[in-house]
Short mmCIF file of C-alpha atoms and ligand atoms in Angstrom, two decimals:
data_model
loop_
_atom_site.label_atom_id
_atom_site.label_comp_id
_atom_site.label_asym_id
_atom_site.label_seq_id
_atom_site.Cartn_x
_atom_site.Cartn_y
_atom_site.Cartn_z
CA MET A 20 16.33 224.26 117.33
CA THR A 21 14.69 227.43 117.80
CA PHE A 22 16.38 230.42 118.36
CA ASP A 23 16.26 229.90 121.47
CA ASP A 24 17.81 226.24 122.42
CA GLN A 25 20.48 228.02 119.55
CA GLU A 26 21.18 230.57 121.78
CA TYR A 27 21.95 228.71 125.16
CA LEU A 28 24.34 226.15 123.52
CA GLN A 29 26.33 228.82 122.38
CA ARG A 30 26.59 230.90 125.41
CA ASP A 31 27.61 227.67 127.36
CA PRO A 32 30.87 226.25 126.56
CA LEU A 33 30.04 223.66 128.51
CA ILE A 34 27.33 221.73 127.04
CA ASP A 35 27.89 219.58 124.52
CA ARG A 36 25.10 219.63 122.37
CA ILE A 37 21.56 219.26 122.25
CA LEU A 38 19.94 215.31 122.19
CA ILE A 39 15.86 216.02 122.66
CA THR A 40 15.23 219.70 121.14
CA SER A 41 12.07 222.49 122.78
CA ASP A 42 9.98 222.01 119.74
CA GLU A 43 10.32 218.00 120.07
CA ILE A 44 9.82 217.88 123.81
CA GLN A 45 6.39 220.37 124.14
CA ARG A 46 5.38 218.34 120.36
CA ARG A 47 5.26 215.50 122.51
CA VAL A 48 3.66 216.60 125.97
CA ALA A 49 1.01 217.81 124.05
CA GLU A 50 0.40 214.02 122.67
CA LEU A 51 1.25 212.92 126.30
CA GLY A 52 -1.12 215.08 126.89
CA ARG A 53 -3.73 213.82 124.79
CA GLU A 54 -3.17 210.47 125.37
CA ILE A 55 -3.40 210.78 129.52
CA SER A 56 -6.06 212.70 129.29
CA LYS A 57 -8.11 209.37 127.35
CA GLU A 58 -8.12 207.09 130.16
CA TYR A 59 -9.82 209.33 132.97
CA PRO A 60 -13.08 210.49 131.46
CA HIS A 61 -15.01 210.27 134.54
CA SER A 62 -12.41 211.33 137.25
CA VAL A 63 -10.93 214.08 138.86
CA PRO A 64 -7.51 212.81 138.60
CA ILE A 65 -4.04 214.70 141.74
CA VAL A 66 -1.58 214.78 139.36
CA VAL A 67 2.01 214.63 141.21
CA SER A 68 5.25 216.74 140.20
CA ILE A 69 8.79 215.50 141.65
CA LEU A 70 11.14 218.20 143.26
CA LYS A 71 12.88 219.73 141.99
CA GLY A 72 13.30 218.50 138.22
CA GLY A 73 10.18 216.97 137.58
CA VAL A 74 8.46 220.94 137.64
CA MET A 75 8.36 222.66 134.01
CA PHE A 76 7.67 218.66 132.49
CA HIS A 77 4.68 218.71 135.28
CA ALA A 78 3.97 222.70 134.54
CA ASP A 79 3.75 221.85 130.69
CA LEU A 80 1.67 219.10 130.30
CA GLN A 81 -0.67 220.26 132.74
CA ARG A 82 -1.74 222.63 130.10
CA ARG A 83 -1.96 219.81 127.93
CA LEU A 84 -4.56 217.54 130.13
CA SER A 85 -8.15 218.32 128.23
CA VAL A 86 -9.86 216.34 132.28
CA LEU A 87 -10.25 217.95 135.26
CA HIS A 88 -7.29 217.15 137.57
CA GLU A 89 -5.27 218.31 141.07
CA ILE A 90 -2.06 219.29 141.53
CA ASP A 91 0.20 218.24 144.48
CA PHE A 92 4.60 218.35 145.44
CA LEU A 93 5.94 215.27 146.27
CA SER A 94 10.08 216.31 147.33
CA VAL A 95 11.98 213.77 147.47
CA SER A 96 16.68 213.32 148.61
CA SER A 97 17.85 211.27 146.11
CA TYR A 98 21.39 212.45 143.63
CA HIS A 99 23.29 215.00 146.07
CA GLY A 100 25.17 216.56 143.16
CA ARG A 101 26.75 213.15 141.47
CA THR A 102 25.69 211.81 137.97
CA GLU A 103 25.35 208.15 139.28
CA SER A 104 22.38 207.60 140.93
CA SER A 105 22.30 206.38 144.85
CA GLY A 106 19.95 204.38 145.05
CA VAL A 107 18.89 206.68 148.84
CA VAL A 108 15.75 208.25 148.38
CA ARG A 109 14.65 209.85 151.49
CA ILE A 110 10.43 211.78 151.25
CA VAL A 111 12.11 216.56 152.39
CA LYS A 112 8.62 217.12 151.60
CA ASP A 113 4.98 214.81 151.75
CA LEU A 114 2.32 214.73 149.48
CA LYS A 115 -1.09 218.06 150.39
CA GLU A 116 -4.08 214.94 149.62
CA ASN A 117 -5.23 213.08 151.00
CA ILE A 118 -4.79 210.11 148.20
CA THR A 119 -6.44 206.80 149.08
CA ASP A 120 -9.57 206.20 146.67
CA ARG A 121 -7.97 208.41 143.81
CA ASP A 122 -6.26 208.67 140.79
CA VAL A 123 -3.18 209.48 140.90
CA ILE A 124 -0.99 210.46 138.50
CA LEU A 125 2.68 211.02 138.88
CA VAL A 126 5.02 212.61 136.73
CA GLU A 127 9.63 211.55 136.70
CA ASP A 128 11.60 214.16 134.65
CA ILE A 129 14.17 211.22 134.16
CA VAL A 130 13.22 207.13 135.14
CA ASP A 131 16.93 205.95 135.28
CA THR A 132 18.27 203.09 138.11
CA GLY A 133 14.77 203.01 138.55
CA ARG A 134 15.59 203.16 142.39
CA THR A 135 13.72 206.12 143.36
CA LEU A 136 10.28 205.88 141.00
CA SER A 137 10.24 201.96 143.13
CA TYR A 138 10.75 203.90 145.83
CA LEU A 139 8.16 205.99 145.47
CA LEU A 140 5.41 203.81 144.34
CA GLU A 141 5.61 201.72 147.74
CA ILE A 142 5.40 203.69 149.82
CA LEU A 143 2.62 206.53 147.34
CA ARG A 144 0.43 202.43 147.08
CA ALA A 145 0.53 201.88 151.15
CA ARG A 146 -1.77 204.90 151.20
CA ARG A 147 -4.49 202.60 148.06
CA PRO A 148 -4.76 205.38 146.67
CA ARG A 149 -7.86 204.02 143.30
CA SER A 150 -5.05 203.73 140.17
CA LEU A 151 -1.89 205.18 140.76
CA LYS A 152 0.15 205.61 136.99
CA VAL A 153 3.77 206.50 136.09
CA VAL A 154 4.82 209.50 133.26
CA ALA A 155 8.06 210.02 133.05
CA LEU A 156 8.76 212.79 130.79
CA LEU A 157 12.17 211.10 129.78
CA ASN A 158 13.16 206.85 130.43
CA LYS A 159 17.27 205.01 130.14
CA VAL A 160 16.54 201.64 129.15
CA ASP A 161 19.82 200.54 129.31
CA ALA A 162 20.20 201.76 132.79
CA ARG A 163 17.01 200.68 134.12
CA VAL A 164 18.43 198.27 137.68
CA VAL A 165 14.94 198.50 139.63
CA ASP A 166 12.07 197.07 137.06
CA VAL A 167 9.42 199.06 138.10
CA PRO A 168 6.09 199.68 135.44
CA VAL A 169 6.08 203.29 133.88
CA ASP A 170 2.92 204.04 131.77
CA TRP A 171 4.15 207.08 129.60
CA VAL A 172 7.47 207.58 128.64
CA GLY A 173 8.52 210.72 126.62
CA PHE A 174 11.26 210.18 125.21
CA ASP A 175 13.49 207.01 125.82
CA ILE A 176 17.54 208.23 125.68
CA PRO A 177 20.50 206.05 125.66
CA ASN A 178 22.90 206.21 128.73
CA GLU A 179 23.99 209.26 129.17
CA PHE A 180 23.98 211.95 132.05
CA VAL A 181 21.44 215.00 131.13
CA ILE A 182 21.00 218.90 132.02
CA GLY A 183 17.87 221.06 130.93
CA TYR A 184 13.73 220.72 130.88
CA GLY A 185 13.78 220.98 134.85
CA LEU A 186 16.85 218.24 135.61
CA ASP A 187 20.49 219.09 136.71
CA TRP A 188 23.83 219.18 137.07
CA GLN A 189 24.62 219.95 140.41
CA GLU A 190 21.38 221.97 140.54
CA LYS A 191 21.89 224.02 137.67
CA TYR A 192 20.54 224.18 133.75
CA ARG A 193 17.04 222.88 135.35
CA ASN A 194 16.18 226.34 133.01
CA LEU A 195 16.83 225.24 129.74
CA PRO A 196 13.87 224.10 127.79
CA PHE A 197 16.17 221.60 125.51
CA VAL A 198 17.64 218.33 126.98
CA GLY A 199 21.06 218.39 127.03
CA VAL A 200 24.87 216.76 127.86
CA LEU A 201 27.58 218.66 128.63
CA LYS A 202 31.37 218.44 127.25
CA GLY A 203 33.07 215.03 129.55
P1 IMP B 319 17.02 206.97 139.56
O1 IMP B 319 16.37 206.40 141.24
O2 IMP B 319 18.36 205.98 139.49
O3 IMP B 319 16.27 206.53 138.54
O4 IMP B 319 16.86 208.33 139.67
C1 IMP B 319 15.85 209.11 139.65
C2 IMP B 319 16.59 210.37 139.38
O5 IMP B 319 17.91 210.16 139.60
C3 IMP B 319 15.64 211.30 138.12
O6 IMP B 319 14.73 211.64 139.47
C4 IMP B 319 16.55 212.64 138.96
O7 IMP B 319 16.45 213.78 140.17
C5 IMP B 319 17.97 212.35 138.83
N1 IMP B 319 18.69 211.64 137.09
C6 IMP B 319 18.80 210.83 137.11
N2 IMP B 319 19.57 210.18 136.04
C7 IMP B 319 19.75 211.95 135.85
C8 IMP B 319 20.65 212.67 134.04
O8 IMP B 319 21.02 212.17 133.28
N3 IMP B 319 20.86 213.89 134.40
C9 IMP B 319 20.74 214.63 135.93
N4 IMP B 319 19.32 213.82 137.11
C10 IMP B 319 19.18 212.63 137.12
#
């Protein structure tokens, strides 16, 4: 645990504990960057960030990719401040780039029930990309309702509501450098 992690933890009595430290995240993101780079020796993939939760992971991951790539952003609404997945997702901001015949990498913060990802994959597949892969920092294996393919996973985590490193609770706590759990 870094000094920063400890500072944040001590400053906010609502944070119960750290699940994944900032060091652990950074080490894993570097590994993922190496693994993903190996897959694209001859193409320039579009790395798509899903706003807002995926932004921090996306920013760190990009800097660990050793291959040329482009970036784009997609925003869907699904959670609306509740702590349970509604399954209702809607595109709030679409991609700027045309992904037809391109290699696309979708960067997700967390796959919980899988509903959001399943919906997104359906929409993006209809645009006929050459390939479409998914990297998710966090994977709540036991919460899965929809079977959905995830090509790279940062960490499998228990079925608990987590915050930090892009993930929010009522729009707050996205700035934490670690992934943590709020007090029950
Ligand atoms: P799913 O559709 O149930 O897989 O949920 C996916 C989305 O719900 C994620 O992209 C997050 O925005 C949000 N979400 C799911 N679990 C958590 C959590 O533990 N903390 C914060 N957001 C979450």
